[in-house]
Amino acid sequence: MPGNINHILFCENPLAHNRVEPDFEPEYTASKQNGFEPLLFNYDEFLRKNYETAIKKVSKNKSKEKIIYRGWMLTPVQYSTIYEILLNKNYELLNTGKEYQNCHYLPDSLKYINGYTPVTIYEKTGNISALIERASIFSDRPVIIKDYVKSEKHNWDTACFVKNASNKNDLKEKINNFMELRGEYLNEGIVLREYVELNNVTTHSKSGMPLSEEYRLFFMYNRLLGMYDYWEEGAYTVQKPETASFEEIAKNIESNYFTMDIAKTKEGKFIIIELGDGQVAGLPKNTDVNEYYRRMNEIIRS
Ligand SMILES: Nc1ncnc2c1ncn2[C@@H]1O[C@H](COP(=O)(O)OP(=O)(O)O)[C@@H](O)[C@H]1O
Ligand SMILES: [Mg+2]
């Protein structure tokens, strides 16, 4: 159950020390207004492996206390590193490395969402030809490509959507495009997922990607923290979905803070698109951040 969490760790603005990353400014302020004390850590120094410097603004806590990170994405290895660094300062991140990976890597989250999410197969980057062989389970149906964490959804036609999975040349070419685009940021391996027609609200003004009726649900300690429209564009004039069945699924997910992205299919049923660790998931643009941190505080203190 929730411990006493008083601190939120944000990334420092690399151009103006002692200030938060501009993207997180509203959250930094809202967290303060809702009973938390924000702390700063330097993400760039962390990436350079200058761990002492990265964490120097965090002074050692008198006794061990849980802490929440809100910042840029971390690989599971980086997450475990920051977990240890913080522990040395008597702060324990609310998710362990294992709990982080459970929702950060799609292959790890499948065990919680199988049956509620599109059929998914995956292989490490060394086994791409095996993956292409296995793609025969999709027959001549469309699939989408991603790595263990991210897609190239803004390159929908060239590196995300494959119209016919039995067209191996096309599949191979798009996987190659995908790998090239992700470059050194590619996470672990390639994931192929059955494409499910979603209830479109519009198409993205820049990339042409179809924008569907999608919502991001945040859970803390397996309780619903909030549900937000996923896209900024598009008319979300529709009635909000029933969350009861998703709250039920969330009870079994081994993570203390995560997101669940859901989407409405053409047939009108809601499915799960993916899970994410709550600490590195973006708040959709229209989120009332003040209400978000008020509710977070409420869950933690109850
Ligand atoms: N299996 C699928 N069928 C149809 N559309 C999908 C499917 N998976 C993802 N999408 C669409 O593509 C978008 C990006 O996919 P997602 O898996 O969330 O990638 P990312 O991790 O880059 O956000 C989703 O928001 C959804 O609109
Ligand atoms: Mg997504």
Coordinates of C-alpha atoms and ligand atoms in Angstrom, one line a residue:
M1 CA 0.0 0.0 0.0
P2 CA 1.0 3.6 -0.5
G3 CA 3.9 4.8 1.6
N4 CA 4.4 8.3 2.6
I5 CA 5.5 10.0 -0.7
N6 CA 6.5 13.6 -0.4
H7 CA 8.9 14.1 -3.3
I8 CA 8.7 14.1 -7.0
L9 CA 11.9 14.0 -9.0
F10 CA 11.9 16.1 -12.2
C11 CA 14.6 16.6 -14.9
E12 CA 16.5 19.9 -14.6
N13 CA 16.5 22.4 -17.5
P14 CA 20.0 21.8 -19.1
L15 CA 20.2 25.5 -20.1
A16 CA 19.0 27.0 -16.8
H17 CA 20.2 25.1 -13.8
N18 CA 17.9 25.0 -10.8
R19 CA 14.9 25.2 -13.1
V20 CA 12.8 22.3 -14.3
E21 CA 12.7 21.2 -17.9
P22 CA 10.3 23.6 -19.6
D23 CA 8.0 20.8 -20.7
F24 CA 7.5 19.8 -17.1
E25 CA 7.1 23.3 -15.7
P26 CA 3.3 23.0 -15.2
E27 CA 3.7 19.7 -13.5
Y28 CA 6.5 21.0 -11.2
T29 CA 4.2 23.9 -10.1
A30 CA 1.1 21.7 -9.7
S31 CA 3.0 19.1 -7.7
K32 CA 4.1 21.9 -5.3
Q33 CA 0.6 23.2 -5.0
N34 CA -0.7 19.8 -4.1
G35 CA 1.5 18.8 -1.2
F36 CA 4.7 17.5 -2.9
E37 CA 8.2 18.9 -2.8
P38 CA 9.8 18.6 -6.2
L39 CA 13.5 17.7 -6.6
L40 CA 15.7 18.1 -9.6
F41 CA 18.1 15.7 -11.3
N42 CA 20.3 16.4 -14.3
Y43 CA 19.3 14.0 -17.1
D44 CA 22.2 15.0 -19.4
E45 CA 24.8 14.4 -16.8
F46 CA 23.1 11.1 -16.0
L47 CA 23.3 10.0 -19.7
R48 CA 27.0 11.0 -19.6
K49 CA 27.3 8.6 -16.6
N50 CA 28.3 11.5 -14.3
Y51 CA 26.0 10.1 -11.6
E52 CA 27.4 12.2 -8.7
T53 CA 26.9 15.4 -10.7
A54 CA 23.5 14.3 -12.0
I55 CA 22.1 13.8 -8.5
K56 CA 24.0 16.5 -6.6
K57 CA 20.8 18.7 -6.1
V58 CA 19.3 15.8 -4.1
S59 CA 20.5 15.8 -0.6
K60 CA 20.6 12.7 1.5
N61 CA 17.3 12.1 3.2
K62 CA 17.2 11.4 7.0
S63 CA 15.3 8.2 6.6
K64 CA 14.2 6.0 3.8
E65 CA 11.2 7.4 1.9
K66 CA 9.5 6.6 -1.4
I67 CA 9.8 9.0 -4.4
I68 CA 8.2 9.4 -7.8
Y69 CA 10.1 10.2 -11.0
R70 CA 8.4 12.3 -13.7
G71 CA 10.7 12.8 -16.6
W72 CA 12.2 11.5 -19.9
M73 CA 12.1 7.8 -20.8
L74 CA 14.7 5.5 -19.4
T75 CA 15.8 2.1 -20.5
P76 CA 15.3 -0.6 -17.8
V77 CA 19.1 -0.5 -17.3
Q78 CA 19.1 3.3 -16.8
Y79 CA 16.1 3.0 -14.5
S80 CA 17.8 0.4 -12.3
T81 CA 20.8 2.7 -12.2
I82 CA 18.8 5.7 -11.1
Y83 CA 17.0 3.5 -8.6
E84 CA 20.3 2.6 -7.0
I85 CA 21.6 6.2 -7.0
L86 CA 18.4 7.4 -5.3
L87 CA 18.5 4.6 -2.8
N88 CA 22.0 5.8 -1.7
K89 CA 20.2 9.1 -0.9
N90 CA 17.5 7.3 1.1
Y91 CA 14.9 7.7 -1.7
E92 CA 13.3 4.6 -3.1
L93 CA 11.5 4.9 -6.4
L94 CA 7.9 3.7 -6.1
N95 CA 8.5 1.1 -8.9
T96 CA 11.4 -1.4 -8.8
G97 CA 13.3 -2.1 -12.0
K98 CA 11.1 -5.1 -12.6
E99 CA 7.9 -3.2 -12.1
Y100 CA 9.2 -0.5 -14.4
Q101 CA 9.9 -3.0 -17.2
N102 CA 6.5 -4.7 -16.7
C103 CA 4.8 -1.8 -18.3
H104 CA 7.6 -0.2 -20.2
Y105 CA 8.3 -3.1 -22.5
L106 CA 5.3 -4.4 -24.5
P107 CA 6.5 -8.0 -24.4
D108 CA 6.6 -7.8 -20.6
S109 CA 3.1 -6.3 -20.4
L110 CA 1.4 -8.8 -22.6
K111 CA 0.9 -11.2 -19.7
Y112 CA -1.4 -8.7 -18.1
I113 CA -3.4 -7.6 -21.2
N114 CA -3.5 -10.6 -23.5
G115 CA -7.0 -11.0 -24.8
Y116 CA -7.7 -7.3 -24.5
T117 CA -5.0 -6.2 -26.9
P118 CA -4.3 -7.0 -30.5
V119 CA -2.4 -10.2 -31.3
T120 CA 1.3 -9.5 -30.9
I121 CA 4.5 -11.3 -31.7
Y122 CA 8.1 -10.1 -31.1
E123 CA 11.7 -11.0 -31.5
K124 CA 15.1 -9.4 -30.5
T125 CA 16.8 -7.5 -33.3
G126 CA 19.1 -10.5 -34.0
N127 CA 16.1 -12.6 -35.0
I128 CA 14.2 -10.5 -37.6
S129 CA 14.0 -13.3 -40.2
A130 CA 12.4 -15.6 -37.6
L131 CA 9.9 -12.8 -36.9
I132 CA 9.1 -12.4 -40.6
E133 CA 8.5 -16.2 -40.8
R134 CA 6.3 -16.1 -37.7
A135 CA 4.3 -13.2 -39.3
S136 CA 2.4 -15.9 -41.3
I137 CA 0.0 -16.1 -38.3
F138 CA -1.4 -12.8 -39.6
S139 CA -2.0 -14.3 -43.0
D140 CA -2.8 -11.5 -45.5
R141 CA -4.1 -9.1 -42.9
P142 CA -2.5 -5.8 -42.0
V143 CA 0.0 -5.4 -39.1
I144 CA 1.8 -2.5 -37.4
I145 CA 5.5 -2.4 -36.5
K146 CA 7.1 -1.1 -33.3
D147 CA 10.0 -1.9 -31.0
Y148 CA 9.6 -3.0 -27.4
V149 CA 8.6 0.6 -26.5
K150 CA 7.8 2.9 -29.3
S151 CA 6.5 3.0 -32.9
E152 CA 7.3 5.3 -35.7
K153 CA 3.6 6.3 -35.9
H154 CA 4.5 9.6 -37.6
N155 CA 6.0 7.6 -40.4
W156 CA 2.8 5.6 -40.7
D157 CA 3.0 4.6 -44.3
T158 CA 6.7 3.9 -44.6
A159 CA 7.7 2.4 -41.2
C160 CA 4.6 1.6 -39.2
F161 CA 1.6 0.2 -41.1
V162 CA 1.9 -2.9 -43.4
K163 CA -1.2 -3.6 -45.4
N164 CA -0.6 -7.3 -46.1
A165 CA 1.6 -9.3 -43.7
S166 CA 2.0 -12.1 -46.3
N167 CA 3.9 -9.6 -48.5
K168 CA 7.2 -10.5 -46.9
N169 CA 9.2 -8.1 -49.1
D170 CA 7.1 -5.2 -48.0
L171 CA 7.2 -6.3 -44.4
K172 CA 11.0 -6.6 -44.5
E173 CA 11.4 -3.2 -46.1
K174 CA 9.2 -1.5 -43.6
I175 CA 10.9 -3.2 -40.7
N176 CA 14.2 -2.0 -42.2
N177 CA 12.9 1.5 -42.5
F178 CA 11.7 1.4 -39.0
M179 CA 15.1 0.2 -37.7
E180 CA 16.9 2.9 -39.6
L181 CA 14.6 5.6 -38.2
R182 CA 14.9 4.3 -34.6
G183 CA 18.7 4.0 -35.0
E184 CA 20.6 3.8 -31.7
Y185 CA 17.3 4.5 -29.9
L186 CA 15.8 1.2 -30.9
N187 CA 14.5 -0.7 -27.9
E188 CA 15.6 -4.4 -27.8
G189 CA 13.6 -5.8 -30.7
I190 CA 10.8 -5.7 -33.1
V191 CA 7.1 -6.2 -32.3
L192 CA 4.4 -7.0 -34.9
R193 CA 0.8 -6.5 -34.0
E194 CA -2.5 -7.3 -35.7
Y195 CA -3.9 -4.1 -37.0
V196 CA -7.4 -3.4 -35.7
E197 CA -9.6 -0.8 -37.4
L198 CA -10.2 1.9 -34.9
N199 CA -13.0 4.5 -34.7
N200 CA -11.3 7.4 -36.4
V201 CA -11.9 10.9 -35.3
T202 CA -9.6 12.6 -37.8
T203 CA -6.2 12.3 -39.5
H204 CA -3.0 14.0 -38.1
S205 CA -2.5 17.3 -39.8
K206 CA 1.3 16.6 -40.4
S207 CA 1.8 12.9 -40.8
G208 CA -1.5 11.7 -42.2
M209 CA -1.7 9.1 -39.5
P210 CA -5.3 8.2 -38.6
L211 CA -6.3 9.6 -35.2
S212 CA -8.8 7.4 -33.4
E213 CA -10.8 7.6 -30.3
E214 CA -8.1 6.9 -27.7
Y215 CA -7.7 7.6 -24.1
R216 CA -4.8 7.4 -21.7
L217 CA -5.7 6.1 -18.2
F218 CA -3.3 6.6 -15.4
F219 CA -3.2 4.2 -12.4
M220 CA -1.5 4.7 -9.1
Y221 CA -1.4 1.8 -6.6
N222 CA -3.7 0.1 -9.1
R223 CA -6.4 2.8 -8.6
L224 CA -7.6 5.0 -11.4
L225 CA -5.9 8.4 -11.2
G226 CA -7.4 9.9 -14.3
M227 CA -8.5 9.4 -17.9
Y228 CA -7.6 11.8 -20.6
D229 CA -8.3 12.3 -24.4
Y230 CA -5.1 11.0 -26.1
W231 CA -5.0 13.3 -29.1
E232 CA -5.1 17.1 -29.1
E233 CA -6.7 17.2 -32.5
G234 CA -10.0 15.6 -33.3
A235 CA -13.4 16.0 -31.9
Y236 CA -13.8 14.2 -28.6
T237 CA -17.4 15.1 -28.3
V238 CA -18.3 11.5 -27.7
Q239 CA -19.3 10.0 -24.4
K240 CA -16.4 8.9 -22.3
P241 CA -15.9 5.1 -22.0
E242 CA -16.9 3.0 -19.1
T243 CA -13.6 2.3 -17.1
A244 CA -14.9 -0.5 -14.8
S245 CA -13.5 -3.4 -16.8
F246 CA -10.1 -1.7 -17.3
E247 CA -9.9 -0.9 -13.5
E248 CA -10.4 -4.6 -13.0
I249 CA -7.5 -5.5 -15.3
A250 CA -5.4 -2.9 -13.6
K251 CA -5.7 -4.6 -10.3
N252 CA -3.5 -7.4 -11.5
I253 CA -0.7 -5.3 -13.1
E254 CA 2.5 -5.4 -11.1
S255 CA 3.4 -1.8 -11.1
N256 CA 2.6 1.1 -8.7
Y257 CA 2.2 3.7 -11.3
F258 CA 1.4 3.0 -14.9
T259 CA -0.7 4.1 -17.9
M260 CA -3.1 2.1 -20.0
D261 CA -3.9 3.4 -23.5
I262 CA -7.3 2.3 -24.7
A263 CA -9.0 2.8 -28.1
K264 CA -12.4 2.3 -29.6
T265 CA -12.6 -0.1 -32.5
K266 CA -14.8 0.4 -35.6
E267 CA -17.2 -2.1 -34.0
G268 CA -17.5 0.0 -30.9
K269 CA -15.5 -2.1 -28.5
F270 CA -12.7 -0.7 -26.4
I271 CA -9.3 -2.5 -26.6
I272 CA -6.0 -1.9 -24.8
I273 CA -3.3 -0.4 -27.1
E274 CA -0.4 -0.5 -24.6
L275 CA 0.7 0.0 -21.1
G276 CA 3.5 2.4 -20.0
D277 CA 5.3 3.3 -16.8
G278 CA 3.6 6.2 -15.3
Q279 CA 6.8 8.0 -14.4
V280 CA 7.9 8.4 -18.1
A281 CA 4.4 8.7 -19.7
G282 CA 3.5 12.1 -21.1
L283 CA 0.4 13.7 -19.8
P284 CA -1.9 14.4 -22.8
K285 CA -1.9 18.1 -23.6
N286 CA -5.4 18.7 -22.3
T287 CA -4.8 17.3 -18.9
D288 CA -5.7 19.4 -15.9
V289 CA -2.3 19.1 -14.2
N290 CA -3.5 20.6 -10.9
E291 CA -6.3 18.0 -10.7
Y292 CA -3.9 15.3 -11.7
Y293 CA -1.5 16.1 -8.7
R294 CA -4.4 16.7 -6.3
R295 CA -5.8 13.2 -7.1
M296 CA -2.3 11.7 -6.9
N297 CA -1.9 13.1 -3.4
E298 CA -5.3 11.8 -2.5
I299 CA -4.5 8.3 -3.6
I300 CA -1.1 8.3 -1.8
R301 CA -2.6 9.6 1.5
S302 CA -5.6 7.4 1.5
Ligands
LIG1 N1 -2.8 -2.8 -33.4 C1 -3.2 -1.6 -33.8 N2 -4.2 -1.5 -34.6 C2 -4.6 -0.2 -35.0 N3 -4.0 0.9 -34.7 C3 -3.0 0.8 -33.8 C4 -2.5 -0.4 -33.3 N4 -1.5 -0.2 -32.5 C5 -1.3 1.1 -32.5 N5 -2.2 1.7 -33.3 C6 -2.3 3.2 -33.5 O1 -1.0 3.7 -33.6 C7 -0.7 4.6 -32.5 C8 0.7 4.4 -32.0 O2 0.8 3.1 -31.5 P1 1.5 2.8 -30.1 O3 1.6 1.3 -30.0 O4 0.8 3.5 -29.1 O5 3.0 3.4 -30.4 P2 3.8 4.5 -29.5 O6 4.4 3.7 -28.5 O7 4.7 5.1 -30.5 O8 2.8 5.5 -28.9 C9 -1.7 4.3 -31.5 O9 -2.0 5.5 -30.7 C10 -2.9 3.9 -32.3 O10 -3.6 5.0 -32.8
MG2 MG 1.4 5.0 -27.6

